């Protein structure tokens, strides 16, 4: 019985649990085919990493990124203080806020419809993530991000997204 | 850029759609009052009213529609689907405006250009925009199905389209105008069907700002369609009908509705950013 | 979380601590988040905007008292949500290669690197499905399987299978062309 590709990949990445990793290691000692495959995976990972190094070299964020983030935070703090922002006090409060925003832009049936179309699979699912695509599609990225900030904190702040982002 | 407003931000502002509605009502009241007064005492000046101030009002509304469509366009980036929609709508508004301006020009060439721009070109652009909007709704999964109240007008639109084309083909599109209308009518029918669908999709979610935006579009398209039908029918009718007055009100209402739709979109984006 | 508003001094201290947290997180993760954003959106500005928005949202969440167990995965998830529609759009077009979206704004273009990146982008990353590409990118940024599963909304077991598929596709591409060997040799001058 050989190890499948997924298990070998996880083993190479050190992602198997202790007992599973132990079983895999023991198997690799005895099975030549799997051991060769594991070695091949390791070599290919080197190639992939080298290829990725080139991408990492070319793709660099702007130097002033941190400064921009900090100034966005400062602006948000100012507008939040001025507008009386309050973070959501509970999960129910968050859902209520989301419902209020959905009702404003789309209508009162939207929250129920969304639940029907894309029911949250797990209780820990982020309710904001469920409405974000809808808001983005109909309000645009800039306004949708501001709406979500409003939901999270009760105050939007200035938009972070440049108006002419292509 | 919206300024930060202290206190309750929503109560102290007049919303953009409200501005458009109030301006339209004011123009209607003044215009209607003027018409009534002129008809009562100086009816010989009525045509002049429709010719000059009347046209200026419509052109002003068209300008507002174009400006608001561009403002709506600016809320989105080029890659976002609704950005494409509002680009197309803005182009259509530009064609509409060009048509209004070209109306003043002498010369058969200009009039032909006006017919083409304000006719099939504008309709095609709007139809393309609505098609993209419909796709956005379908991708969101919230679109729902049309009801009987939608199938009926869609059927009427389709039926009329077929009948008008048949009628025109029977008569033979001997003139340039006839040919242009022949191309325009099926596009209008398609546009109407799309508008009814998009309004149904948006209404299903309740009556939010976005739904009102598409509702205004549907109203504009419906008014244009019914108006065109009425004008066409009356042109063939033996009964003397106030053609100019009818067509003016049709274009006035349609232009107002075309200005109202983007106002709702811009308002929605602004409300989010406060 | 209570409804009481914190005192102004308390609020300031809270904001300051959170901001320090943000600075640390930024230094560790911003570059990786940016690269992930570029892969999703094929556009520098959109990626940078998404990264900025992610950190701002993190600040808002922490400032409001929310606990974030795995900040790295949280940030990647926000970037993903923000750029998800771009991903759907770009997979349909597939016009913008990654090499076009990279490019340092502050450095002179290096034609040779750009060419090599373009070739790599075409040969390897063009093979992968969007999901596989995302998975590969996240792994390259050092996320663990659990975190990748959280970001992509998968089961952790699926992550291993996805990465194995990436492996397989790249291997088949290698074996399919003679130039692959030469390319590999050029990439690894110090191959063991």
PDB file of C-alpha atoms in Angstrom, chain A residues 5-154:
ATOM      1  CA  UNK A   5       0.348  12.117  -3.509  1.00  0.00           C
ATOM      2  CA  UNK A   6      -1.446  14.305  -0.985  1.00  0.00           C
ATOM      3  CA  UNK A   7       0.083  12.508   1.986  1.00  0.00           C
ATOM      4  CA  UNK A   8       3.565  12.674   0.480  1.00  0.00           C
ATOM      5  CA  UNK A   9       3.134  16.385  -0.167  1.00  0.00           C
ATOM      6  CA  UNK A  10       2.001  16.932   3.404  1.00  0.00           C
ATOM      7  CA  UNK A  11       4.894  14.848   4.706  1.00  0.00           C
ATOM      8  CA  UNK A  12       7.443  16.832   2.690  1.00  0.00           C
ATOM      9  CA  UNK A  13       5.962  20.014   4.124  1.00  0.00           C
ATOM     10  CA  UNK A  14       6.007  18.679   7.648  1.00  0.00           C
ATOM     11  CA  UNK A  15       2.263  19.071   7.906  1.00  0.00           C
ATOM     12  CA  UNK A  16       1.291  15.585   8.994  1.00  0.00           C
ATOM     13  CA  UNK A  17       0.263  14.997  12.567  1.00  0.00           C
ATOM     14  CA  UNK A  18       2.727  13.172  14.831  1.00  0.00           C
ATOM     15  CA  UNK A  19       1.278   9.676  14.487  1.00  0.00           C
ATOM     16  CA  UNK A  20       0.667  10.065  10.750  1.00  0.00           C
ATOM     17  CA  UNK A  21       4.163  11.432  10.185  1.00  0.00           C
ATOM     18  CA  UNK A  22       5.610   8.514  12.104  1.00  0.00           C
ATOM     19  CA  UNK A  23       3.653   6.037  10.004  1.00  0.00           C
ATOM     20  CA  UNK A  24       4.792   7.763   6.816  1.00  0.00           C
ATOM     21  CA  UNK A  25       8.426   7.771   7.896  1.00  0.00           C
ATOM     22  CA  UNK A  26       8.283   4.082   8.687  1.00  0.00           C
ATOM     23  CA  UNK A  27       6.696   3.360   5.326  1.00  0.00           C
ATOM     24  CA  UNK A  28       9.341   5.355   3.488  1.00  0.00           C
ATOM     25  CA  UNK A  29      12.087   3.372   5.148  1.00  0.00           C
ATOM     26  CA  UNK A  30      10.737   0.165   3.703  1.00  0.00           C
ATOM     27  CA  UNK A  31       9.157   1.248   0.398  1.00  0.00           C
ATOM     28  CA  UNK A  32      11.634   2.272  -2.286  1.00  0.00           C
ATOM     29  CA  UNK A  33       9.044   3.634  -4.690  1.00  0.00           C
ATOM     30  CA  UNK A  34       7.595   6.046  -2.181  1.00  0.00           C
ATOM     31  CA  UNK A  35      11.049   7.069  -0.992  1.00  0.00           C
ATOM     32  CA  UNK A  36      12.081   7.911  -4.544  1.00  0.00           C
ATOM     33  CA  UNK A  37       8.866   9.834  -5.023  1.00  0.00           C
ATOM     34  CA  UNK A  38       9.507  11.784  -1.837  1.00  0.00           C
ATOM     35  CA  UNK A  39      13.008  12.611  -3.044  1.00  0.00           C
ATOM     36  CA  UNK A  40      11.637  13.746  -6.399  1.00  0.00           C
ATOM     37  CA  UNK A  41       9.124  15.981  -4.632  1.00  0.00           C
ATOM     38  CA  UNK A  42      11.902  17.503  -2.587  1.00  0.00           C
ATOM     39  CA  UNK A  43      13.973  18.265  -5.692  1.00  0.00           C
ATOM     40  CA  UNK A  44      10.993  19.734  -7.500  1.00  0.00           C
ATOM     41  CA  UNK A  45      10.250  21.924  -4.507  1.00  0.00           C
ATOM     42  CA  UNK A  46      13.727  23.383  -4.927  1.00  0.00           C
ATOM     43  CA  UNK A  47      12.943  24.280  -8.525  1.00  0.00           C
ATOM     44  CA  UNK A  48       9.615  25.775  -7.575  1.00  0.00           C
ATOM     45  CA  UNK A  49      11.223  27.833  -4.831  1.00  0.00           C
ATOM     46  CA  UNK A  50      13.915  29.058  -7.201  1.00  0.00           C
ATOM     47  CA  UNK A  51      11.265  30.038  -9.705  1.00  0.00           C
ATOM     48  CA  UNK A  52       9.374  31.764  -6.971  1.00  0.00           C
ATOM     49  CA  UNK A  53      12.468  33.653  -5.888  1.00  0.00           C
ATOM     50  CA  UNK A  54      12.383  35.413  -9.240  1.00  0.00           C
ATOM     51  CA  UNK A  55       8.777  36.409  -8.716  1.00  0.00           C
ATOM     52  CA  UNK A  56       9.555  37.641  -5.214  1.00  0.00           C
ATOM     53  CA  UNK A  57      12.373  39.737  -6.590  1.00  0.00           C
ATOM     54  CA  UNK A  58      10.218  41.349  -9.240  1.00  0.00           C
ATOM     55  CA  UNK A  59       7.117  41.843  -7.182  1.00  0.00           C
ATOM     56  CA  UNK A  60       7.775  44.318  -4.439  1.00  0.00           C
ATOM     57  CA  UNK A  61       5.280  46.517  -2.646  1.00  0.00           C
ATOM     58  CA  UNK A  62       5.826  50.276  -2.608  1.00  0.00           C
ATOM     59  CA  UNK A  63       8.265  51.667  -0.052  1.00  0.00           C
ATOM     60  CA  UNK A  64       5.796  53.968   1.630  1.00  0.00           C
ATOM     61  CA  UNK A  65       3.205  51.267   2.246  1.00  0.00           C
ATOM     62  CA  UNK A  66       3.511  51.320   6.011  1.00  0.00           C
ATOM     63  CA  UNK A  67       3.271  55.106   6.131  1.00  0.00           C
ATOM     64  CA  UNK A  68       0.108  55.002   4.076  1.00  0.00           C
ATOM     65  CA  UNK A  69      -1.433  52.388   6.342  1.00  0.00           C
ATOM     66  CA  UNK A  70      -0.622  54.459   9.394  1.00  0.00           C
ATOM     67  CA  UNK A  71      -2.092  57.606   7.918  1.00  0.00           C
ATOM     68  CA  UNK A  72      -5.261  55.687   7.001  1.00  0.00           C
ATOM     69  CA  UNK A  73      -5.489  54.507  10.580  1.00  0.00           C
ATOM     70  CA  UNK A  74      -5.065  58.041  11.891  1.00  0.00           C
ATOM     71  CA  UNK A  75      -7.770  59.341   9.573  1.00  0.00           C
ATOM     72  CA  UNK A  76     -10.080  56.581  10.604  1.00  0.00           C
ATOM     73  CA  UNK A  77      -9.490  57.291  14.282  1.00  0.00           C
ATOM     74  CA  UNK A  78     -10.278  60.965  13.728  1.00  0.00           C
ATOM     75  CA  UNK A  79     -13.505  60.347  11.861  1.00  0.00           C
ATOM     76  CA  UNK A  80     -14.504  57.588  14.267  1.00  0.00           C
ATOM     77  CA  UNK A  81     -14.077  59.907  17.216  1.00  0.00           C
ATOM     78  CA  UNK A  82     -16.003  62.667  15.450  1.00  0.00           C
ATOM     79  CA  UNK A  83     -18.827  60.421  14.293  1.00  0.00           C
ATOM     80  CA  UNK A  84     -19.258  58.552  17.556  1.00  0.00           C
ATOM     81  CA  UNK A  85     -18.162  55.156  16.313  1.00  0.00           C
ATOM     82  CA  UNK A  86     -18.936  52.087  18.359  1.00  0.00           C
ATOM     83  CA  UNK A  87     -17.629  48.625  17.623  1.00  0.00           C
ATOM     84  CA  UNK A  88     -20.188  45.875  17.309  1.00  0.00           C
ATOM     85  CA  UNK A  89     -20.929  44.569  20.767  1.00  0.00           C
ATOM     86  CA  UNK A  90     -21.794  41.010  19.828  1.00  0.00           C
ATOM     87  CA  UNK A  91     -22.295  38.693  16.901  1.00  0.00           C
ATOM     88  CA  UNK A  92     -26.008  39.499  16.955  1.00  0.00           C
ATOM     89  CA  UNK A  93     -25.245  43.208  16.854  1.00  0.00           C
ATOM     90  CA  UNK A  94     -22.966  42.641  13.888  1.00  0.00           C
ATOM     91  CA  UNK A  95     -25.685  40.768  12.024  1.00  0.00           C
ATOM     92  CA  UNK A  96     -28.152  43.501  12.845  1.00  0.00           C
ATOM     93  CA  UNK A  97     -25.817  46.111  11.378  1.00  0.00           C
ATOM     94  CA  UNK A  98     -25.269  44.014   8.287  1.00  0.00           C
ATOM     95  CA  UNK A  99     -29.029  43.654   7.921  1.00  0.00           C
ATOM     96  CA  UNK A 100     -29.474  47.421   8.202  1.00  0.00           C
ATOM     97  CA  UNK A 101     -26.921  48.084   5.471  1.00  0.00           C
ATOM     98  CA  UNK A 102     -28.377  45.436   3.191  1.00  0.00           C
ATOM     99  CA  UNK A 103     -31.826  46.899   3.672  1.00  0.00           C
ATOM    100  CA  UNK A 104     -30.604  50.376   2.780  1.00  0.00           C
ATOM    101  CA  UNK A 105     -28.914  49.391  -0.447  1.00  0.00           C
ATOM    102  CA  UNK A 106     -30.859  46.397  -1.644  1.00  0.00           C
ATOM    103  CA  UNK A 107     -34.026  45.961   0.346  1.00  0.00           C
ATOM    104  CA  UNK A 108     -35.541  44.240   3.307  1.00  0.00           C
ATOM    105  CA  UNK A 109     -35.641  40.764   1.792  1.00  0.00           C
ATOM    106  CA  UNK A 110     -31.957  40.627   0.976  1.00  0.00           C
ATOM    107  CA  UNK A 111     -30.627  39.190   4.204  1.00  0.00           C
ATOM    108  CA  UNK A 112     -33.089  36.317   4.105  1.00  0.00           C
ATOM    109  CA  UNK A 113     -32.369  35.709   0.410  1.00  0.00           C
ATOM    110  CA  UNK A 114     -28.623  35.633   0.994  1.00  0.00           C
ATOM    111  CA  UNK A 115     -29.084  33.080   3.728  1.00  0.00           C
ATOM    112  CA  UNK A 116     -31.077  30.910   1.364  1.00  0.00           C
ATOM    113  CA  UNK A 117     -28.631  31.198  -1.515  1.00  0.00           C
ATOM    114  CA  UNK A 118     -25.402  30.892   0.446  1.00  0.00           C
ATOM    115  CA  UNK A 119     -26.194  29.498   3.862  1.00  0.00           C
ATOM    116  CA  UNK A 120     -23.377  29.914   6.338  1.00  0.00           C
ATOM    117  CA  UNK A 121     -21.890  26.503   6.687  1.00  0.00           C
ATOM    118  CA  UNK A 122     -20.219  26.926  10.031  1.00  0.00           C
ATOM    119  CA  UNK A 123     -21.192  29.104  12.986  1.00  0.00           C
ATOM    120  CA  UNK A 124     -17.709  30.591  12.988  1.00  0.00           C
ATOM    121  CA  UNK A 125     -18.158  31.797   9.406  1.00  0.00           C
ATOM    122  CA  UNK A 126     -17.476  35.469   9.036  1.00  0.00           C
ATOM    123  CA  UNK A 127     -20.849  37.099   8.244  1.00  0.00           C
ATOM    124  CA  UNK A 128     -19.061  40.058   6.706  1.00  0.00           C
ATOM    125  CA  UNK A 129     -17.377  37.814   4.146  1.00  0.00           C
ATOM    126  CA  UNK A 130     -20.810  36.619   3.055  1.00  0.00           C
ATOM    127  CA  UNK A 131     -22.045  40.101   2.140  1.00  0.00           C
ATOM    128  CA  UNK A 132     -18.813  41.549   0.874  1.00  0.00           C
ATOM    129  CA  UNK A 133     -19.095  40.254  -2.718  1.00  0.00           C
ATOM    130  CA  UNK A 134     -22.637  41.584  -3.023  1.00  0.00           C
ATOM    131  CA  UNK A 135     -21.716  45.024  -1.729  1.00  0.00           C
ATOM    132  CA  UNK A 136     -18.628  45.133  -3.930  1.00  0.00           C
ATOM    133  CA  UNK A 137     -20.568  44.152  -7.037  1.00  0.00           C
ATOM    134  CA  UNK A 138     -23.208  46.861  -6.662  1.00  0.00           C
ATOM    135  CA  UNK A 139     -21.428  49.673  -4.845  1.00  0.00           C
ATOM    136  CA  UNK A 140     -17.919  49.369  -6.163  1.00  0.00           C
ATOM    137  CA  UNK A 141     -14.836  48.364  -4.238  1.00  0.00           C
ATOM    138  CA  UNK A 142     -14.293  51.739  -2.649  1.00  0.00           C
ATOM    139  CA  UNK A 143     -17.808  52.248  -1.314  1.00  0.00           C
ATOM    140  CA  UNK A 144     -18.190  48.605  -0.306  1.00  0.00           C
ATOM    141  CA  UNK A 145     -15.012  48.726   1.771  1.00  0.00           C
ATOM    142  CA  UNK A 146     -16.287  51.869   3.476  1.00  0.00           C
ATOM    143  CA  UNK A 147     -19.654  50.222   4.133  1.00  0.00           C
ATOM    144  CA  UNK A 148     -17.929  47.256   5.728  1.00  0.00           C
ATOM    145  CA  UNK A 149     -15.853  49.525   7.900  1.00  0.00           C
ATOM    146  CA  UNK A 150     -19.112  51.135   8.978  1.00  0.00           C
ATOM    147  CA  UNK A 151     -20.511  47.749   9.872  1.00  0.00           C
ATOM    148  CA  UNK A 152     -17.429  46.798  11.847  1.00  0.00           C
ATOM    149  CA  UNK A 153     -17.037  49.969  13.768  1.00  0.00           C
ATOM    150  CA  UNK A 154     -19.931  52.280  13.163  1.00  0.00           C
TER     151      UNK A 154
END
